Amino acid sequence: MNRYSRHIQLKGFGREGQDKLLAASVLVVGVGGLGCPALQYLAAAGVGRLGVVDRDVIELNNLQRQVLYATNEVGLPKAEVAARKLCLLNPEIDIRYEVTGVTTENVRALLAPYDIILDCTDNFETRYLLSDATRLLDKPLIFGAIFRYEGQVAVFNVADTEGRKTTYRHLFPLPPDGVDAPDCNETGVLGVLPGYIGIVQATEAIKLITGIGRDLRNRLHTVNLLDHSAFQLEIPAMISQEITWPTTWEELSAFDYAYHCGVAEEVQGVHSDELANCLQTDGLVVVDVRNPDEMPLLPFHHLRIPLPELSGYLDRMPGETVLFICQSGKRSLAAGRLLFEKTGRKHRILHLEGGVNHLEIA
């Protein structure tokens, strides 16, 4: 037990706490800025079985904050690389990975084998899906989020002394608009912030497993690294009866999380690896809705109409097919929805998923 000797020496933790870690299992969904540090510390701590789920590949702009990866690994699947490196860190534990996104079809099978779930994702569809699924499975969900210089952590689905349990939906009953809640792809993020928040998520998992300390069940912990200000608020255990969400697996399977979170079916997503073929479409007009100072420039013919100015052009938008592009995909989706609301099915409306951040532009 030399590997874990500093835990075993720790008063209030000891051999009993370490045995609990070795017997536990944790699934980390999302191996980006939050998931990387969370996984590293959970592996080092000796959590017996770790699950790693992520569908994305490593990109150069990830490396400013996702320090588990190296420059020569750009383009490789995050989950696969993370699992391989975690095995080197601690070969004595069981590490499994899936290169996949979480969907209504696979969420139950992905989550069921694990004791605790860490939500290290960066989109509202997956957050609400994980919240609903962990509630049905009655599994603790440790939520983390970051924005510029500020981060949040909460523990859901764990009863307090009065038997109250809260979920992500108690904190945010309805999804915010994607334009009103941009992610770090559009606003930027201080590189060390997700490391800080991811470690707090790992800490909460260790506390739940071993029983040490007071965890963040039913509380939201918020910290701002610019001045190290921090506060906690109690998450209300009541939720409006007007808010509906899946309460059975059948309802969850039929629930459209993309639509629920404002992703209109009328706007079709185009993946980065489909863009080259898409640009060959007859009658296609590409519209860049970024601000004039945003880089890099697109290397193909396009119109540049910033999103705040787009409403003045909707009635005279040319092209049978319109492809909207922005930095991360949120504004382009909003632009597509605006065009559909204004013109209906006059155009075939597309938007680039992941935006310019997912393109290789010199």
mmCIF file of N, CA and C in Angstrom, residues 129-197:
data_model
loop_
_atom_site.group_PDB
_atom_site.id
_atom_site.type_symbol
_atom_site.label_atom_id
_atom_site.label_comp_id
_atom_site.label_asym_id
_atom_site.label_seq_id
_atom_site.Cartn_x
_atom_site.Cartn_y
_atom_site.Cartn_z
ATOM 1 N N LEU A 129 -29.800 15.769 -19.879
ATOM 2 C CA LEU A 129 -29.921 14.323 -20.051
ATOM 3 C C LEU A 129 -29.283 13.580 -18.886
ATOM 4 N N LEU A 130 -28.069 13.968 -18.491
ATOM 5 C CA LEU A 130 -27.406 13.332 -17.357
ATOM 6 C C LEU A 130 -28.192 13.541 -16.063
ATOM 7 N N SER A 131 -28.745 14.733 -15.894
ATOM 8 C CA SER A 131 -29.534 15.005 -14.697
ATOM 9 C C SER A 131 -30.740 14.079 -14.612
ATOM 10 N N ASP A 132 -31.476 13.965 -15.719
ATOM 11 C CA ASP A 132 -32.669 13.123 -15.712
ATOM 12 C C ASP A 132 -32.318 11.652 -15.542
ATOM 13 N N ALA A 133 -31.253 11.201 -16.209
ATOM 14 C CA ALA A 133 -30.874 9.791 -16.140
ATOM 15 C C ALA A 133 -30.364 9.413 -14.748
ATOM 16 N N THR A 134 -29.542 10.254 -14.143
ATOM 17 C CA THR A 134 -29.030 9.931 -12.800
ATOM 18 C C THR A 134 -30.154 9.977 -11.772
ATOM 19 N N ARG A 135 -31.134 10.831 -11.987
ATOM 20 C CA ARG A 135 -32.294 10.850 -11.088
ATOM 21 C C ARG A 135 -33.043 9.534 -11.177
ATOM 22 N N LEU A 136 -33.263 9.028 -12.382
ATOM 23 C CA LEU A 136 -33.958 7.747 -12.542
ATOM 24 C C LEU A 136 -33.141 6.596 -11.967
ATOM 25 N N LEU A 137 -31.805 6.687 -12.095
ATOM 26 C CA LEU A 137 -30.934 5.636 -11.558
ATOM 27 C C LEU A 137 -30.631 5.823 -10.074
ATOM 28 N N ASP A 138 -31.007 6.978 -9.537
ATOM 29 C CA ASP A 138 -30.735 7.325 -8.135
ATOM 30 C C ASP A 138 -29.234 7.257 -7.852
ATOM 31 N N LYS A 139 -28.459 7.903 -8.717
ATOM 32 C CA LYS A 139 -27.007 7.953 -8.560
ATOM 33 C C LYS A 139 -26.557 9.398 -8.335
ATOM 34 N N PRO A 140 -25.560 9.617 -7.483
ATOM 35 C CA PRO A 140 -25.036 10.971 -7.296
ATOM 36 C C PRO A 140 -24.456 11.524 -8.593
ATOM 37 N N LEU A 141 -24.746 12.809 -8.844
ATOM 38 C CA LEU A 141 -24.223 13.516 -10.006
ATOM 39 C C LEU A 141 -23.462 14.736 -9.507
ATOM 40 N N ILE A 142 -22.190 14.830 -9.863
ATOM 41 C CA ILE A 142 -21.363 15.959 -9.457
ATOM 42 C C ILE A 142 -21.189 16.860 -10.670
ATOM 43 N N PHE A 143 -21.795 18.027 -10.590
ATOM 44 C CA PHE A 143 -21.857 18.970 -11.705
ATOM 45 C C PHE A 143 -20.747 20.009 -11.589
ATOM 46 N N GLY A 144 -20.127 20.329 -12.720
ATOM 47 C CA GLY A 144 -19.146 21.400 -12.778
ATOM 48 C C GLY A 144 -19.359 22.232 -14.024
ATOM 49 N N ALA A 145 -19.102 23.536 -13.920
ATOM 50 C CA ALA A 145 -19.238 24.428 -15.068
ATOM 51 C C ALA A 145 -18.263 25.584 -14.910
ATOM 52 N N ILE A 146 -17.853 26.157 -16.038
ATOM 53 C CA ILE A 146 -16.904 27.277 -16.029
ATOM 54 C C ILE A 146 -17.379 28.352 -16.983
ATOM 55 N N PHE A 147 -17.012 29.598 -16.668
ATOM 56 C CA PHE A 147 -17.331 30.729 -17.540
ATOM 57 C C PHE A 147 -16.311 31.823 -17.287
ATOM 58 N N ARG A 148 -15.429 32.039 -18.262
ATOM 59 C CA ARG A 148 -14.404 33.067 -18.197
ATOM 60 C C ARG A 148 -13.485 32.876 -16.985
ATOM 61 N N TYR A 149 -13.782 33.554 -15.875
ATOM 62 C CA TYR A 149 -12.940 33.453 -14.678
ATOM 63 C C TYR A 149 -13.675 32.782 -13.519
ATOM 64 N N GLU A 150 -14.892 32.332 -13.772
ATOM 65 C CA GLU A 150 -15.759 31.853 -12.699
ATOM 66 C C GLU A 150 -16.170 30.409 -12.924
ATOM 67 N N GLY A 151 -16.250 29.644 -11.824
ATOM 68 C CA GLY A 151 -16.646 28.249 -11.923
ATOM 69 C C GLY A 151 -17.673 27.886 -10.876
ATOM 70 N N GLN A 152 -18.397 26.775 -11.135
ATOM 71 C CA GLN A 152 -19.444 26.309 -10.234
ATOM 72 C C GLN A 152 -19.333 24.801 -10.046
ATOM 73 N N VAL A 153 -19.697 24.339 -8.857
ATOM 74 C CA VAL A 153 -19.760 22.915 -8.548
ATOM 75 C C VAL A 153 -20.977 22.675 -7.667
ATOM 76 N N ALA A 154 -21.672 21.563 -7.893
ATOM 77 C CA ALA A 154 -22.787 21.156 -7.038
ATOM 78 C C ALA A 154 -22.879 19.636 -7.046
ATOM 79 N N VAL A 155 -23.489 19.090 -6.003
ATOM 80 C CA VAL A 155 -23.725 17.650 -5.901
ATOM 81 C C VAL A 155 -25.230 17.416 -5.907
ATOM 82 N N PHE A 156 -25.706 16.639 -6.861
ATOM 83 C CA PHE A 156 -27.133 16.368 -7.021
ATOM 84 C C PHE A 156 -27.461 14.906 -6.688
ATOM 85 N N ASN A 157 -28.743 14.667 -6.449
ATOM 86 C CA ASN A 157 -29.280 13.315 -6.214
ATOM 87 C C ASN A 157 -28.728 12.656 -4.954
ATOM 88 N N VAL A 158 -28.355 13.454 -3.975
ATOM 89 C CA VAL A 158 -27.909 12.920 -2.686
ATOM 90 C C VAL A 158 -28.768 13.578 -1.609
ATOM 91 N N ALA A 159 -29.442 12.781 -0.789
ATOM 92 C CA ALA A 159 -30.366 13.319 0.199
ATOM 93 C C ALA A 159 -29.624 13.992 1.345
ATOM 94 N N ASP A 160 -30.182 15.106 1.824
ATOM 95 C CA ASP A 160 -29.623 15.744 3.010
ATOM 96 C C ASP A 160 -30.273 15.141 4.256
ATOM 97 N N THR A 161 -30.021 15.725 5.414
ATOM 98 C CA THR A 161 -30.524 15.148 6.658
ATOM 99 C C THR A 161 -32.046 15.163 6.738
ATOM 100 N N GLU A 162 -32.683 16.008 5.944
ATOM 101 C CA GLU A 162 -34.136 16.068 5.924
ATOM 102 C C GLU A 162 -34.734 15.280 4.765
ATOM 103 N N GLY A 163 -33.881 14.536 4.057
ATOM 104 C CA GLY A 163 -34.363 13.695 2.972
ATOM 105 C C GLY A 163 -34.574 14.402 1.650
ATOM 106 N N ARG A 164 -34.133 15.661 1.537
ATOM 107 C CA ARG A 164 -34.326 16.411 0.300
ATOM 108 C C ARG A 164 -33.226 16.102 -0.703
ATOM 109 N N LYS A 165 -33.625 15.947 -1.958
ATOM 110 C CA LYS A 165 -32.677 15.746 -3.054
ATOM 111 C C LYS A 165 -32.969 16.788 -4.135
ATOM 112 N N THR A 166 -31.919 17.350 -4.678
ATOM 113 C CA THR A 166 -32.088 18.277 -5.784
ATOM 114 C C THR A 166 -31.385 17.741 -7.020
ATOM 115 N N THR A 167 -31.753 18.298 -8.181
ATOM 116 C CA THR A 167 -31.159 17.930 -9.453
ATOM 117 C C THR A 167 -30.733 19.197 -10.187
ATOM 118 N N TYR A 168 -30.118 19.005 -11.329
ATOM 119 C CA TYR A 168 -29.740 20.151 -12.163
ATOM 120 C C TYR A 168 -30.971 20.971 -12.543
ATOM 121 N N ARG A 169 -32.107 20.313 -12.674
ATOM 122 C CA ARG A 169 -33.329 21.023 -13.034
ATOM 123 C C ARG A 169 -33.848 21.896 -11.890
ATOM 124 N N HIS A 170 -33.516 21.565 -10.656
ATOM 125 C CA HIS A 170 -33.878 22.447 -9.557
ATOM 126 C C HIS A 170 -33.037 23.729 -9.600
ATOM 127 N N LEU A 171 -31.818 23.615 -10.060
ATOM 128 C CA LEU A 171 -30.949 24.786 -10.181
ATOM 129 C C LEU A 171 -31.324 25.619 -11.397
ATOM 130 N N PHE A 172 -31.517 24.953 -12.536
ATOM 131 C CA PHE A 172 -31.903 25.621 -13.781
ATOM 132 C C PHE A 172 -33.127 24.896 -14.348
ATOM 133 N N PRO A 173 -34.340 25.289 -13.927
ATOM 134 C CA PRO A 173 -35.542 24.577 -14.391
ATOM 135 C C PRO A 173 -35.689 24.544 -15.905
ATOM 136 N N LEU A 174 -35.292 25.631 -16.559
ATOM 137 C CA LEU A 174 -35.378 25.697 -18.015
ATOM 138 C C LEU A 174 -34.024 26.067 -18.595
ATOM 139 N N PRO A 175 -33.681 25.523 -19.762
ATOM 140 C CA PRO A 175 -32.385 25.850 -20.380
ATOM 141 C C PRO A 175 -32.326 27.304 -20.787
ATOM 142 N N PRO A 176 -31.197 27.959 -20.567
ATOM 143 C CA PRO A 176 -31.031 29.312 -21.093
ATOM 144 C C PRO A 176 -30.822 29.273 -22.595
ATOM 145 N N ASP A 177 -31.048 30.394 -23.232
ATOM 146 C CA ASP A 177 -30.775 30.491 -24.662
ATOM 147 C C ASP A 177 -29.281 30.374 -24.889
ATOM 148 N N GLY A 178 -28.891 29.642 -25.944
ATOM 149 C CA GLY A 178 -27.476 29.436 -26.221
ATOM 150 C C GLY A 178 -26.707 30.716 -26.450
ATOM 151 N N VAL A 179 -27.379 31.739 -26.983
ATOM 152 C CA VAL A 179 -26.707 33.010 -27.208
ATOM 153 C C VAL A 179 -26.503 33.745 -25.884
ATOM 154 N N ASP A 180 -27.460 33.593 -24.965
ATOM 155 C CA ASP A 180 -27.364 34.251 -23.670
ATOM 156 C C ASP A 180 -26.401 33.544 -22.733
ATOM 157 N N ALA A 181 -26.055 32.302 -23.038
ATOM 158 C CA ALA A 181 -25.148 31.533 -22.184
ATOM 159 C C ALA A 181 -24.029 30.946 -23.035
ATOM 160 N N PRO A 182 -23.134 31.768 -23.555
ATOM 161 C CA PRO A 182 -22.056 31.267 -24.417
ATOM 162 C C PRO A 182 -21.057 30.447 -23.632
ATOM 163 N N ASP A 183 -20.333 29.548 -24.328
ATOM 164 C CA ASP A 183 -19.329 28.743 -23.658
ATOM 165 C C ASP A 183 -17.949 29.330 -23.914
ATOM 166 N N CYS A 184 -16.920 28.616 -23.426
ATOM 167 C CA CYS A 184 -15.568 29.166 -23.507
ATOM 168 C C CYS A 184 -15.059 29.245 -24.936
ATOM 169 N N ASN A 185 -15.692 28.517 -25.866
ATOM 170 C CA ASN A 185 -15.283 28.627 -27.265
ATOM 171 C C ASN A 185 -15.528 30.023 -27.809
ATOM 172 N N GLU A 186 -16.512 30.712 -27.238
ATOM 173 C CA GLU A 186 -16.839 32.051 -27.719
ATOM 174 C C GLU A 186 -16.299 33.142 -26.809
ATOM 175 N N THR A 187 -16.297 32.904 -25.494
ATOM 176 C CA THR A 187 -15.935 33.969 -24.558
ATOM 177 C C THR A 187 -14.523 33.832 -24.026
ATOM 178 N N GLY A 188 -13.904 32.672 -24.222
ATOM 179 C CA GLY A 188 -12.603 32.406 -23.646
ATOM 180 C C GLY A 188 -12.729 31.922 -22.207
ATOM 181 N N VAL A 189 -11.628 31.398 -21.672
ATOM 182 C CA VAL A 189 -11.614 30.924 -20.289
ATOM 183 C C VAL A 189 -10.176 30.955 -19.800
ATOM 184 N N LEU A 190 -9.992 31.360 -18.553
ATOM 185 C CA LEU A 190 -8.671 31.321 -17.952
ATOM 186 C C LEU A 190 -8.227 29.867 -17.843
ATOM 187 N N GLY A 191 -7.054 29.551 -18.371
ATOM 188 C CA GLY A 191 -6.642 28.161 -18.516
ATOM 189 C C GLY A 191 -6.641 27.367 -17.223
ATOM 190 N N VAL A 192 -6.320 27.993 -16.089
ATOM 191 C CA VAL A 192 -6.238 27.251 -14.832
ATOM 192 C C VAL A 192 -7.604 27.023 -14.199
ATOM 193 N N LEU A 193 -8.633 27.765 -14.634
ATOM 194 C CA LEU A 193 -9.947 27.664 -13.999
ATOM 195 C C LEU A 193 -10.545 26.261 -14.064
ATOM 196 N N PRO A 194 -10.614 25.615 -15.234
ATOM 197 C CA PRO A 194 -11.181 24.264 -15.248
ATOM 198 C C PRO A 194 -10.368 23.279 -14.419
ATOM 199 N N GLY A 195 -9.055 23.495 -14.296
ATOM 200 C CA GLY A 195 -8.275 22.644 -13.414
ATOM 201 C C GLY A 195 -8.738 22.763 -11.983
ATOM 202 N N TYR A 196 -8.991 23.984 -11.559
ATOM 203 C CA TYR A 196 -9.468 24.250 -10.201
ATOM 204 C C TYR A 196 -10.823 23.568 -9.980
ATOM 205 N N ILE A 197 -11.760 23.782 -10.891
ATOM 206 C CA ILE A 197 -13.115 23.252 -10.723
ATOM 207 C C ILE A 197 -13.125 21.728 -10.855
#
